[in-house]
Amino acid sequence: MNVETFEASVQYNDMVGSVSVDNADQSSISCWLDKKNLKESNERLFGIKVLSIEDNVSVVFLLITGENMDTLREKIDGGQVPLQVRRIKEEMPLPEFFSLFKRFNLTLSPNQNKHTTKGIEFKGILDGVKYQYED
């Protein structure tokens, strides 16, 4: 049994940030998994990890059986971790990956490498910082 932490990390972590997406209306990730017969009817998608190397992406889908957002939050808050998930790994071209989303927004800034009680916290220097500019 393998245990991992759900966080983004690459070899040097020169830049770190966050991402937000809106699912595509007609071809959501869950629909894509269903079409490929990768997801059981009682499973729910609760996490995605993506590693891009050149023209393709390696996508890991984390599926959980019998949970909803409330019960999952209760487990996490109650310290019932690691969570038991089913992990599906798929390779796909970048255009196919981006077709799963209506909107995709990624932010990156230089890593500050903050040391915390949990170890090194990877946080971009601009995370959450307001900025102004002229057009």
mmCIF file of N, CA and C in Angstrom:
data_model
loop_
_atom_site.group_PDB
_atom_site.id
_atom_site.type_symbol
_atom_site.label_atom_id
_atom_site.label_comp_id
_atom_site.label_asym_id
_atom_site.label_seq_id
_atom_site.Cartn_x
_atom_site.Cartn_y
_atom_site.Cartn_z
ATOM 1 N N MET A 1 0.847 -1.174 0.000
ATOM 2 C CA MET A 1 0.000 0.000 0.000
ATOM 3 C C MET A 1 0.893 1.238 0.000
ATOM 4 N N ASN A 2 0.662 2.140 -0.945
ATOM 5 C CA ASN A 2 1.447 3.374 -1.059
ATOM 6 C C ASN A 2 0.705 4.535 -0.414
ATOM 7 N N VAL A 3 1.454 5.486 0.155
ATOM 8 C CA VAL A 3 0.883 6.690 0.749
ATOM 9 C C VAL A 3 1.594 7.899 0.151
ATOM 10 N N GLU A 4 0.823 8.874 -0.331
ATOM 11 C CA GLU A 4 1.363 10.113 -0.873
ATOM 12 C C GLU A 4 0.620 11.288 -0.253
ATOM 13 N N THR A 5 1.222 12.460 -0.328
ATOM 14 C CA THR A 5 0.568 13.692 0.088
ATOM 15 C C THR A 5 0.038 14.385 -1.156
ATOM 16 N N PHE A 6 -1.169 14.903 -1.074
ATOM 17 C CA PHE A 6 -1.788 15.574 -2.217
ATOM 18 C C PHE A 6 -1.254 17.002 -2.304
ATOM 19 N N GLU A 7 -0.211 17.181 -3.102
ATOM 20 C CA GLU A 7 0.385 18.490 -3.331
ATOM 21 C C GLU A 7 1.197 18.426 -4.607
ATOM 22 N N ALA A 8 1.368 19.581 -5.217
ATOM 23 C CA ALA A 8 2.167 19.653 -6.435
ATOM 24 C C ALA A 8 3.637 19.806 -6.073
ATOM 25 N N SER A 9 4.484 19.089 -6.782
ATOM 26 C CA SER A 9 5.916 19.207 -6.567
ATOM 27 C C SER A 9 6.639 18.656 -7.790
ATOM 28 N N VAL A 10 7.702 19.340 -8.183
ATOM 29 C CA VAL A 10 8.579 18.864 -9.246
ATOM 30 C C VAL A 10 9.995 18.860 -8.698
ATOM 31 N N GLN A 11 10.959 18.597 -9.525
ATOM 32 C CA GLN A 11 12.323 18.402 -9.038
ATOM 33 C C GLN A 11 12.854 19.590 -8.233
ATOM 34 N N TYR A 12 12.732 20.813 -8.752
ATOM 35 C CA TYR A 12 13.320 21.969 -8.071
ATOM 36 C C TYR A 12 12.294 22.936 -7.477
ATOM 37 N N ASN A 13 11.036 22.870 -7.901
ATOM 38 C CA ASN A 13 9.990 23.779 -7.411
ATOM 39 C C ASN A 13 10.414 25.243 -7.502
ATOM 40 N N ASP A 14 11.026 25.641 -8.634
ATOM 41 C CA ASP A 14 11.469 27.023 -8.820
ATOM 42 C C ASP A 14 10.309 28.007 -8.698
ATOM 43 N N MET A 15 9.156 27.619 -9.239
ATOM 44 C CA MET A 15 7.962 28.452 -9.136
ATOM 45 C C MET A 15 6.827 27.587 -8.629
ATOM 46 N N VAL A 16 5.955 28.194 -7.832
ATOM 47 C CA VAL A 16 4.788 27.484 -7.299
ATOM 48 C C VAL A 16 3.576 28.392 -7.435
ATOM 49 N N GLY A 17 2.383 27.842 -7.278
ATOM 50 C CA GLY A 17 1.184 28.652 -7.421
ATOM 51 C C GLY A 17 -0.072 27.871 -7.155
ATOM 52 N N SER A 18 -1.109 28.262 -7.860
ATOM 53 C CA SER A 18 -2.402 27.607 -7.691
ATOM 54 C C SER A 18 -3.083 27.512 -9.045
ATOM 55 N N VAL A 19 -4.159 26.741 -9.078
ATOM 56 C CA VAL A 19 -4.922 26.578 -10.310
ATOM 57 C C VAL A 19 -6.405 26.495 -9.952
ATOM 58 N N SER A 20 -7.231 27.056 -10.826
ATOM 59 C CA SER A 20 -8.684 26.944 -10.708
ATOM 60 C C SER A 20 -9.241 26.588 -12.077
ATOM 61 N N VAL A 21 -10.281 25.752 -12.093
ATOM 62 C CA VAL A 21 -10.875 25.345 -13.360
ATOM 63 C C VAL A 21 -12.392 25.322 -13.253
ATOM 64 N N ASP A 22 -13.039 25.468 -14.386
ATOM 65 C CA ASP A 22 -14.462 25.196 -14.541
ATOM 66 C C ASP A 22 -14.561 23.983 -15.458
ATOM 67 N N ASN A 23 -15.334 23.000 -15.050
ATOM 68 C CA ASN A 23 -15.515 21.816 -15.882
ATOM 69 C C ASN A 23 -16.191 22.180 -17.196
ATOM 70 N N ALA A 24 -15.847 21.461 -18.238
ATOM 71 C CA ALA A 24 -16.518 21.631 -19.524
ATOM 72 C C ALA A 24 -17.961 21.152 -19.379
ATOM 73 N N ASP A 25 -18.893 21.813 -20.085
ATOM 74 C CA ASP A 25 -20.309 21.460 -19.955
ATOM 75 C C ASP A 25 -20.618 20.084 -20.533
ATOM 76 N N GLN A 26 -20.087 19.802 -21.710
ATOM 77 C CA GLN A 26 -20.439 18.568 -22.402
ATOM 78 C C GLN A 26 -19.461 17.422 -22.169
ATOM 79 N N SER A 27 -18.225 17.739 -21.826
ATOM 80 C CA SER A 27 -17.223 16.681 -21.693
ATOM 81 C C SER A 27 -16.465 16.824 -20.375
ATOM 82 N N SER A 28 -17.191 16.792 -19.263
ATOM 83 C CA SER A 28 -16.554 16.944 -17.963
ATOM 84 C C SER A 28 -15.610 15.771 -17.706
ATOM 85 N N ILE A 29 -14.803 15.928 -16.698
ATOM 86 C CA ILE A 29 -13.840 14.877 -16.360
ATOM 87 C C ILE A 29 -14.571 13.594 -15.986
ATOM 88 N N SER A 30 -15.638 13.696 -15.207
ATOM 89 C CA SER A 30 -16.397 12.495 -14.822
ATOM 90 C C SER A 30 -16.983 11.801 -16.049
ATOM 91 N N CYS A 31 -17.507 12.592 -16.994
ATOM 92 C CA CYS A 31 -18.033 12.013 -18.247
ATOM 93 C C CYS A 31 -16.924 11.320 -19.022
ATOM 94 N N TRP A 32 -15.750 11.946 -19.081
ATOM 95 C CA TRP A 32 -14.607 11.366 -19.784
ATOM 96 C C TRP A 32 -14.226 10.027 -19.146
ATOM 97 N N LEU A 33 -14.185 9.992 -17.811
ATOM 98 C CA LEU A 33 -13.864 8.740 -17.104
ATOM 99 C C LEU A 33 -14.919 7.676 -17.370
ATOM 100 N N ASP A 34 -16.200 8.084 -17.392
ATOM 101 C CA ASP A 34 -17.284 7.139 -17.671
ATOM 102 C C ASP A 34 -17.170 6.575 -19.086
ATOM 103 N N LYS A 35 -16.918 7.448 -20.075
ATOM 104 C CA LYS A 35 -16.803 7.012 -21.474
ATOM 105 C C LYS A 35 -15.668 6.015 -21.662
ATOM 106 N N LYS A 36 -14.599 6.188 -20.886
ATOM 107 C CA LYS A 36 -13.452 5.282 -20.976
ATOM 108 C C LYS A 36 -13.608 4.062 -20.063
ATOM 109 N N ASN A 37 -14.764 3.951 -19.393
ATOM 110 C CA ASN A 37 -15.027 2.855 -18.437
ATOM 111 C C ASN A 37 -13.957 2.766 -17.350
ATOM 112 N N LEU A 38 -13.530 3.929 -16.864
ATOM 113 C CA LEU A 38 -12.497 3.971 -15.830
ATOM 114 C C LEU A 38 -13.073 4.206 -14.435
ATOM 115 N N LYS A 39 -14.341 4.626 -14.353
ATOM 116 C CA LYS A 39 -14.957 4.967 -13.076
ATOM 117 C C LYS A 39 -16.193 4.110 -12.850
ATOM 118 N N GLU A 40 -16.303 3.554 -11.650
ATOM 119 C CA GLU A 40 -17.489 2.779 -11.274
ATOM 120 C C GLU A 40 -18.621 3.744 -10.913
ATOM 121 N N SER A 41 -19.858 3.288 -10.994
ATOM 122 C CA SER A 41 -21.004 4.168 -10.736
ATOM 123 C C SER A 41 -21.046 4.686 -9.299
ATOM 124 N N ASN A 42 -20.470 3.955 -8.351
ATOM 125 C CA ASN A 42 -20.490 4.387 -6.947
ATOM 126 C C ASN A 42 -19.238 5.174 -6.552
ATOM 127 N N GLU A 43 -18.385 5.482 -7.527
ATOM 128 C CA GLU A 43 -17.156 6.238 -7.245
ATOM 129 C C GLU A 43 -17.349 7.707 -7.594
ATOM 130 N N ARG A 44 -16.620 8.532 -6.865
ATOM 131 C CA ARG A 44 -16.652 9.966 -7.101
ATOM 132 C C ARG A 44 -15.227 10.485 -7.250
ATOM 133 N N LEU A 45 -15.034 11.369 -8.206
ATOM 134 C CA LEU A 45 -13.727 11.963 -8.432
ATOM 135 C C LEU A 45 -13.477 13.024 -7.366
ATOM 136 N N PHE A 46 -12.368 12.879 -6.609
ATOM 137 C CA PHE A 46 -12.047 13.827 -5.555
ATOM 138 C C PHE A 46 -10.666 14.444 -5.699
ATOM 139 N N GLY A 47 -9.905 14.072 -6.709
ATOM 140 C CA GLY A 47 -8.600 14.681 -6.871
ATOM 141 C C GLY A 47 -7.997 14.374 -8.225
ATOM 142 N N ILE A 48 -7.180 15.306 -8.690
ATOM 143 C CA ILE A 48 -6.461 15.145 -9.953
ATOM 144 C C ILE A 48 -5.048 15.664 -9.749
ATOM 145 N N LYS A 49 -4.083 14.890 -10.186
ATOM 146 C CA LYS A 49 -2.688 15.337 -10.216
ATOM 147 C C LYS A 49 -2.240 15.286 -11.667
ATOM 148 N N VAL A 50 -1.530 16.310 -12.111
ATOM 149 C CA VAL A 50 -1.110 16.388 -13.505
ATOM 150 C C VAL A 50 0.376 16.680 -13.558
ATOM 151 N N LEU A 51 1.084 15.913 -14.355
ATOM 152 C CA LEU A 51 2.497 16.170 -14.610
ATOM 153 C C LEU A 51 2.663 16.302 -16.116
ATOM 154 N N SER A 52 3.157 17.444 -16.563
ATOM 155 C CA SER A 52 3.363 17.686 -17.979
ATOM 156 C C SER A 52 4.833 17.513 -18.310
ATOM 157 N N ILE A 53 5.088 16.688 -19.311
ATOM 158 C CA ILE A 53 6.445 16.502 -19.823
ATOM 159 C C ILE A 53 6.350 16.604 -21.339
ATOM 160 N N GLU A 54 6.838 17.712 -21.877
ATOM 161 C CA GLU A 54 6.813 18.004 -23.300
ATOM 162 C C GLU A 54 5.382 18.083 -23.824
ATOM 163 N N ASP A 55 4.975 17.262 -24.792
ATOM 164 C CA ASP A 55 3.678 17.409 -25.447
ATOM 165 C C ASP A 55 2.547 16.618 -24.809
ATOM 166 N N ASN A 56 2.833 15.802 -23.829
ATOM 167 C CA ASN A 56 1.805 14.979 -23.197
ATOM 168 C C ASN A 56 1.720 15.287 -21.710
ATOM 169 N N VAL A 57 0.610 14.872 -21.127
ATOM 170 C CA VAL A 57 0.452 14.997 -19.689
ATOM 171 C C VAL A 57 0.157 13.620 -19.109
ATOM 172 N N SER A 58 0.691 13.408 -17.930
ATOM 173 C CA SER A 58 0.368 12.228 -17.151
ATOM 174 C C SER A 58 -0.640 12.692 -16.105
ATOM 175 N N VAL A 59 -1.837 12.119 -16.141
ATOM 176 C CA VAL A 59 -2.913 12.545 -15.254
ATOM 177 C C VAL A 59 -3.256 11.404 -14.310
ATOM 178 N N VAL A 60 -3.291 11.728 -13.025
ATOM 179 C CA VAL A 60 -3.706 10.770 -12.012
ATOM 180 C C VAL A 60 -5.046 11.225 -11.472
ATOM 181 N N PHE A 61 -6.042 10.356 -11.570
ATOM 182 C CA PHE A 61 -7.370 10.623 -11.049
ATOM 183 C C PHE A 61 -7.518 9.863 -9.735
ATOM 184 N N LEU A 62 -7.978 10.541 -8.695
ATOM 185 C CA LEU A 62 -8.200 9.915 -7.397
ATOM 186 C C LEU A 62 -9.702 9.776 -7.180
ATOM 187 N N LEU A 63 -10.159 8.533 -7.068
ATOM 188 C CA LEU A 63 -11.578 8.234 -6.904
ATOM 189 C C LEU A 63 -11.832 7.662 -5.513
ATOM 190 N N ILE A 64 -12.949 8.054 -4.940
ATOM 191 C CA ILE A 64 -13.334 7.558 -3.615
ATOM 192 C C ILE A 64 -14.729 6.966 -3.724
ATOM 193 N N THR A 65 -14.940 5.856 -3.034
ATOM 194 C CA THR A 65 -16.225 5.172 -3.034
ATOM 195 C C THR A 65 -17.043 5.577 -1.814
ATOM 196 N N GLY A 66 -18.326 5.883 -2.051
ATOM 197 C CA GLY A 66 -19.276 6.101 -0.971
ATOM 198 C C GLY A 66 -19.086 7.351 -0.140
ATOM 199 N N GLU A 67 -18.438 8.361 -0.660
ATOM 200 C CA GLU A 67 -18.223 9.599 0.095
ATOM 201 C C GLU A 67 -18.848 10.774 -0.645
ATOM 202 N N ASN A 68 -19.217 11.799 0.116
ATOM 203 C CA ASN A 68 -19.577 13.078 -0.474
ATOM 204 C C ASN A 68 -18.684 14.134 0.169
ATOM 205 N N MET A 69 -18.838 15.382 -0.217
ATOM 206 C CA MET A 69 -17.945 16.422 0.297
ATOM 207 C C MET A 69 -18.013 16.519 1.822
ATOM 208 N N ASP A 70 -19.219 16.398 2.391
ATOM 209 C CA ASP A 70 -19.370 16.528 3.843
ATOM 210 C C ASP A 70 -18.714 15.375 4.589
ATOM 211 N N THR A 71 -18.958 14.141 4.151
ATOM 212 C CA THR A 71 -18.364 12.999 4.864
ATOM 213 C C THR A 71 -16.855 12.957 4.686
ATOM 214 N N LEU A 72 -16.386 13.385 3.520
ATOM 215 C CA LEU A 72 -14.942 13.424 3.301
ATOM 216 C C LEU A 72 -14.299 14.471 4.208
ATOM 217 N N ARG A 73 -14.900 15.653 4.314
ATOM 218 C CA ARG A 73 -14.381 16.710 5.183
ATOM 219 C C ARG A 73 -14.364 16.234 6.639
ATOM 220 N N GLU A 74 -15.396 15.525 7.076
ATOM 221 C CA GLU A 74 -15.444 14.994 8.444
ATOM 222 C C GLU A 74 -14.292 14.026 8.694
ATOM 223 N N LYS A 75 -14.015 13.163 7.728
ATOM 224 C CA LYS A 75 -12.900 12.225 7.869
ATOM 225 C C LYS A 75 -11.567 12.960 7.980
ATOM 226 N N ILE A 76 -11.358 13.939 7.108
ATOM 227 C CA ILE A 76 -10.100 14.684 7.113
ATOM 228 C C ILE A 76 -9.959 15.462 8.421
ATOM 229 N N ASP A 77 -11.018 16.181 8.804
ATOM 230 C CA ASP A 77 -10.973 16.967 10.047
ATOM 231 C C ASP A 77 -10.807 16.069 11.271
ATOM 232 N N GLY A 78 -11.343 14.856 11.202
ATOM 233 C CA GLY A 78 -11.241 13.918 12.315
ATOM 234 C C GLY A 78 -9.940 13.123 12.329
ATOM 235 N N GLY A 79 -9.043 13.424 11.379
ATOM 236 C CA GLY A 79 -7.747 12.757 11.346
ATOM 237 C C GLY A 79 -7.779 11.338 10.798
ATOM 238 N N GLN A 80 -8.856 10.983 10.103
ATOM 239 C CA GLN A 80 -8.963 9.643 9.533
ATOM 240 C C GLN A 80 -8.235 9.578 8.188
ATOM 241 N N VAL A 81 -6.945 9.780 8.260
ATOM 242 C CA VAL A 81 -6.114 9.762 7.059
ATOM 243 C C VAL A 81 -4.974 8.776 7.272
ATOM 244 N N PRO A 82 -4.392 8.206 6.263
ATOM 245 C CA PRO A 82 -4.620 8.516 4.855
ATOM 246 C C PRO A 82 -5.979 8.003 4.373
ATOM 247 N N LEU A 83 -6.544 8.720 3.418
ATOM 248 C CA LEU A 83 -7.802 8.326 2.804
ATOM 249 C C LEU A 83 -7.560 7.154 1.862
ATOM 250 N N GLN A 84 -8.523 6.263 1.795
ATOM 251 C CA GLN A 84 -8.434 5.133 0.872
ATOM 252 C C GLN A 84 -9.025 5.561 -0.464
ATOM 253 N N VAL A 85 -8.217 5.575 -1.511
ATOM 254 C CA VAL A 85 -8.664 5.996 -2.839
ATOM 255 C C VAL A 85 -8.292 4.930 -3.865
ATOM 256 N N ARG A 86 -8.939 5.025 -5.011
ATOM 257 C CA ARG A 86 -8.497 4.243 -6.162
ATOM 258 C C ARG A 86 -7.813 5.229 -7.097
ATOM 259 N N ARG A 87 -6.617 4.890 -7.525
ATOM 260 C CA ARG A 87 -5.775 5.771 -8.330
ATOM 261 C C ARG A 87 -5.737 5.247 -9.760
ATOM 262 N N ILE A 88 -6.093 6.121 -10.697
ATOM 263 C CA ILE A 88 -6.065 5.784 -12.123
ATOM 264 C C ILE A 88 -5.080 6.714 -12.789
ATOM 265 N N LYS A 89 -4.133 6.170 -13.523
ATOM 266 C CA LYS A 89 -3.135 6.981 -14.205
ATOM 267 C C LYS A 89 -3.328 6.841 -15.712
ATOM 268 N N GLU A 90 -3.449 7.980 -16.396
ATOM 269 C CA GLU A 90 -3.654 8.009 -17.846
ATOM 270 C C GLU A 90 -2.698 9.012 -18.482
ATOM 271 N N GLU A 91 -2.212 8.687 -19.657
ATOM 272 C CA GLU A 91 -1.401 9.609 -20.458
ATOM 273 C C GLU A 91 -2.316 10.187 -21.529
ATOM 274 N N MET A 92 -2.195 11.493 -21.793
ATOM 275 C CA MET A 92 -3.006 12.094 -22.845
ATOM 276 C C MET A 92 -2.309 13.318 -23.422
ATOM 277 N N PRO A 93 -2.641 13.670 -24.659
ATOM 278 C CA PRO A 93 -2.084 14.886 -25.245
ATOM 279 C C PRO A 93 -2.658 16.115 -24.536
ATOM 280 N N LEU A 94 -1.891 17.200 -24.516
ATOM 281 C CA LEU A 94 -2.336 18.433 -23.866
ATOM 282 C C LEU A 94 -3.703 18.924 -24.355
ATOM 283 N N PRO A 95 -3.970 18.944 -25.669
ATOM 284 C CA PRO A 95 -5.289 19.428 -26.110
ATOM 285 C C PRO A 95 -6.447 18.599 -25.535
ATOM 286 N N GLU A 96 -6.262 17.291 -25.418
ATOM 287 C CA GLU A 96 -7.316 16.461 -24.846
ATOM 288 C C GLU A 96 -7.538 16.806 -23.371
ATOM 289 N N PHE A 97 -6.443 17.010 -22.643
ATOM 290 C CA PHE A 97 -6.570 17.376 -21.235
ATOM 291 C C PHE A 97 -7.327 18.694 -21.086
ATOM 292 N N PHE A 98 -6.919 19.720 -21.840
ATOM 293 C CA PHE A 98 -7.570 21.026 -21.723
ATOM 294 C C PHE A 98 -9.015 21.002 -22.218
ATOM 295 N N SER A 99 -9.373 20.041 -23.070
ATOM 296 C CA SER A 99 -10.759 19.955 -23.538
ATOM 297 C C SER A 99 -11.720 19.551 -22.421
ATOM 298 N N LEU A 100 -11.204 19.065 -21.304
ATOM 299 C CA LEU A 100 -12.039 18.662 -20.168
ATOM 300 C C LEU A 100 -12.509 19.861 -19.342
ATOM 301 N N PHE A 101 -12.021 21.066 -19.701
ATOM 302 C CA PHE A 101 -12.341 22.258 -18.920
ATOM 303 C C PHE A 101 -12.910 23.358 -19.807
ATOM 304 N N LYS A 102 -13.838 24.109 -19.251
ATOM 305 C CA LYS A 102 -14.373 25.287 -19.931
ATOM 306 C C LYS A 102 -13.401 26.453 -19.760
ATOM 307 N N ARG A 103 -12.882 26.605 -18.546
ATOM 308 C CA ARG A 103 -11.894 27.629 -18.234
ATOM 309 C C ARG A 103 -10.812 27.014 -17.363
ATOM 310 N N PHE A 104 -9.572 27.471 -17.558
ATOM 311 C CA PHE A 104 -8.416 26.944 -16.830
ATOM 312 C C PHE A 104 -7.517 28.127 -16.496
ATOM 313 N N ASN A 105 -7.285 28.382 -15.208
ATOM 314 C CA ASN A 105 -6.479 29.526 -14.785
ATOM 315 C C ASN A 105 -5.369 29.037 -13.862
ATOM 316 N N LEU A 106 -4.138 29.324 -14.237
ATOM 317 C CA LEU A 106 -2.959 28.898 -13.487
ATOM 318 C C LEU A 106 -2.151 30.124 -13.104
ATOM 319 N N THR A 107 -1.735 30.206 -11.850
ATOM 320 C CA THR A 107 -0.864 31.292 -11.414
ATOM 321 C C THR A 107 0.429 30.705 -10.870
ATOM 322 N N LEU A 108 1.553 31.362 -11.178
ATOM 323 C CA LEU A 108 2.868 30.934 -10.711
ATOM 324 C C LEU A 108 3.681 32.143 -10.299
ATOM 325 N N SER A 109 4.474 32.000 -9.255
ATOM 326 C CA SER A 109 5.445 33.020 -8.876
ATOM 327 C C SER A 109 6.613 32.327 -8.183
ATOM 328 N N PRO A 110 7.751 33.023 -8.054
ATOM 329 C CA PRO A 110 8.930 32.386 -7.456
ATOM 330 C C PRO A 110 8.642 31.817 -6.065
ATOM 331 N N ASN A 111 9.188 30.648 -5.811
ATOM 332 C CA ASN A 111 8.988 29.930 -4.560
ATOM 333 C C ASN A 111 9.749 30.606 -3.417
ATOM 334 N N GLN A 112 9.095 30.769 -2.268
ATOM 335 C CA GLN A 112 9.736 31.372 -1.098
ATOM 336 C C GLN A 112 10.327 30.343 -0.144
ATOM 337 N N ASN A 113 10.006 29.067 -0.296
ATOM 338 C CA ASN A 113 10.514 27.999 0.587
ATOM 339 C C ASN A 113 10.420 28.364 2.065
ATOM 340 N N LYS A 114 9.214 28.534 2.562
ATOM 341 C CA LYS A 114 9.031 28.847 3.979
ATOM 342 C C LYS A 114 9.147 27.578 4.805
ATOM 343 N N HIS A 115 9.895 27.644 5.885
ATOM 344 C CA HIS A 115 10.008 26.502 6.797
ATOM 345 C C HIS A 115 8.924 26.626 7.861
ATOM 346 N N THR A 116 8.098 25.592 8.002
ATOM 347 C CA THR A 116 7.032 25.573 8.993
ATOM 348 C C THR A 116 7.174 24.323 9.843
ATOM 349 N N THR A 117 6.253 24.155 10.782
ATOM 350 C CA THR A 117 6.276 22.957 11.628
ATOM 351 C C THR A 117 5.992 21.694 10.821
ATOM 352 N N LYS A 118 5.399 21.856 9.639
ATOM 353 C CA LYS A 118 5.106 20.709 8.775
ATOM 354 C C LYS A 118 6.242 20.434 7.803
ATOM 355 N N GLY A 119 7.325 21.180 7.902
ATOM 356 C CA GLY A 119 8.442 21.029 6.970
ATOM 357 C C GLY A 119 8.548 22.265 6.104
ATOM 358 N N ILE A 120 8.949 22.077 4.857
ATOM 359 C CA ILE A 120 9.069 23.215 3.942
ATOM 360 C C ILE A 120 7.727 23.447 3.271
ATOM 361 N N GLU A 121 7.234 24.667 3.353
ATOM 362 C CA GLU A 121 5.988 25.054 2.705
ATOM 363 C C GLU A 121 6.334 25.725 1.393
ATOM 364 N N PHE A 122 5.831 25.198 0.317
ATOM 365 C CA PHE A 122 6.078 25.787 -0.994
ATOM 366 C C PHE A 122 5.000 26.822 -1.253
ATOM 367 N N LYS A 123 5.378 28.080 -1.225
ATOM 368 C CA LYS A 123 4.430 29.168 -1.443
ATOM 369 C C LYS A 123 5.067 30.202 -2.349
ATOM 370 N N GLY A 124 4.333 30.561 -3.391
ATOM 371 C CA GLY A 124 4.817 31.589 -4.298
ATOM 372 C C GLY A 124 4.792 32.950 -3.632
ATOM 373 N N ILE A 125 5.778 33.770 -3.933
ATOM 374 C CA ILE A 125 5.902 35.076 -3.291
ATOM 375 C C ILE A 125 4.689 35.965 -3.566
ATOM 376 N N LEU A 126 3.983 35.755 -4.670
ATOM 377 C CA LEU A 126 2.817 36.568 -5.001
ATOM 378 C C LEU A 126 1.486 35.933 -4.594
ATOM 379 N N ASP A 127 1.473 34.753 -4.020
ATOM 380 C CA ASP A 127 0.208 34.096 -3.656
ATOM 381 C C ASP A 127 -0.657 35.014 -2.804
ATOM 382 N N GLY A 128 -1.831 35.367 -3.327
ATOM 383 C CA GLY A 128 -2.774 36.188 -2.603
ATOM 384 C C GLY A 128 -2.440 37.671 -2.527
ATOM 385 N N VAL A 129 -1.386 38.126 -3.210
ATOM 386 C CA VAL A 129 -0.954 39.531 -3.148
ATOM 387 C C VAL A 129 -1.654 40.327 -4.250
ATOM 388 N N LYS A 130 -2.209 41.494 -3.890
ATOM 389 C CA LYS A 130 -2.816 42.381 -4.887
ATOM 390 C C LYS A 130 -1.709 43.094 -5.648
ATOM 391 N N TYR A 131 -1.933 43.351 -6.946
ATOM 392 C CA TYR A 131 -0.971 44.101 -7.756
ATOM 393 C C TYR A 131 -1.749 45.021 -8.674
ATOM 394 N N GLN A 132 -1.110 46.081 -9.108
ATOM 395 C CA GLN A 132 -1.752 46.985 -10.053
ATOM 396 C C GLN A 132 -0.859 47.180 -11.252
ATOM 397 N N TYR A 133 -1.469 47.573 -12.339
ATOM 398 C CA TYR A 133 -0.734 47.764 -13.583
ATOM 399 C C TYR A 133 -1.458 48.756 -14.467
ATOM 400 N N GLU A 134 -0.778 49.262 -15.442
ATOM 401 C CA GLU A 134 -1.365 50.143 -16.448
ATOM 402 C C GLU A 134 -1.358 49.419 -17.782
ATOM 403 N N ASP A 135 -2.434 49.608 -18.510
ATOM 404 C CA ASP A 135 -2.492 49.015 -19.851
ATOM 405 C C ASP A 135 -1.782 49.886 -20.850
#
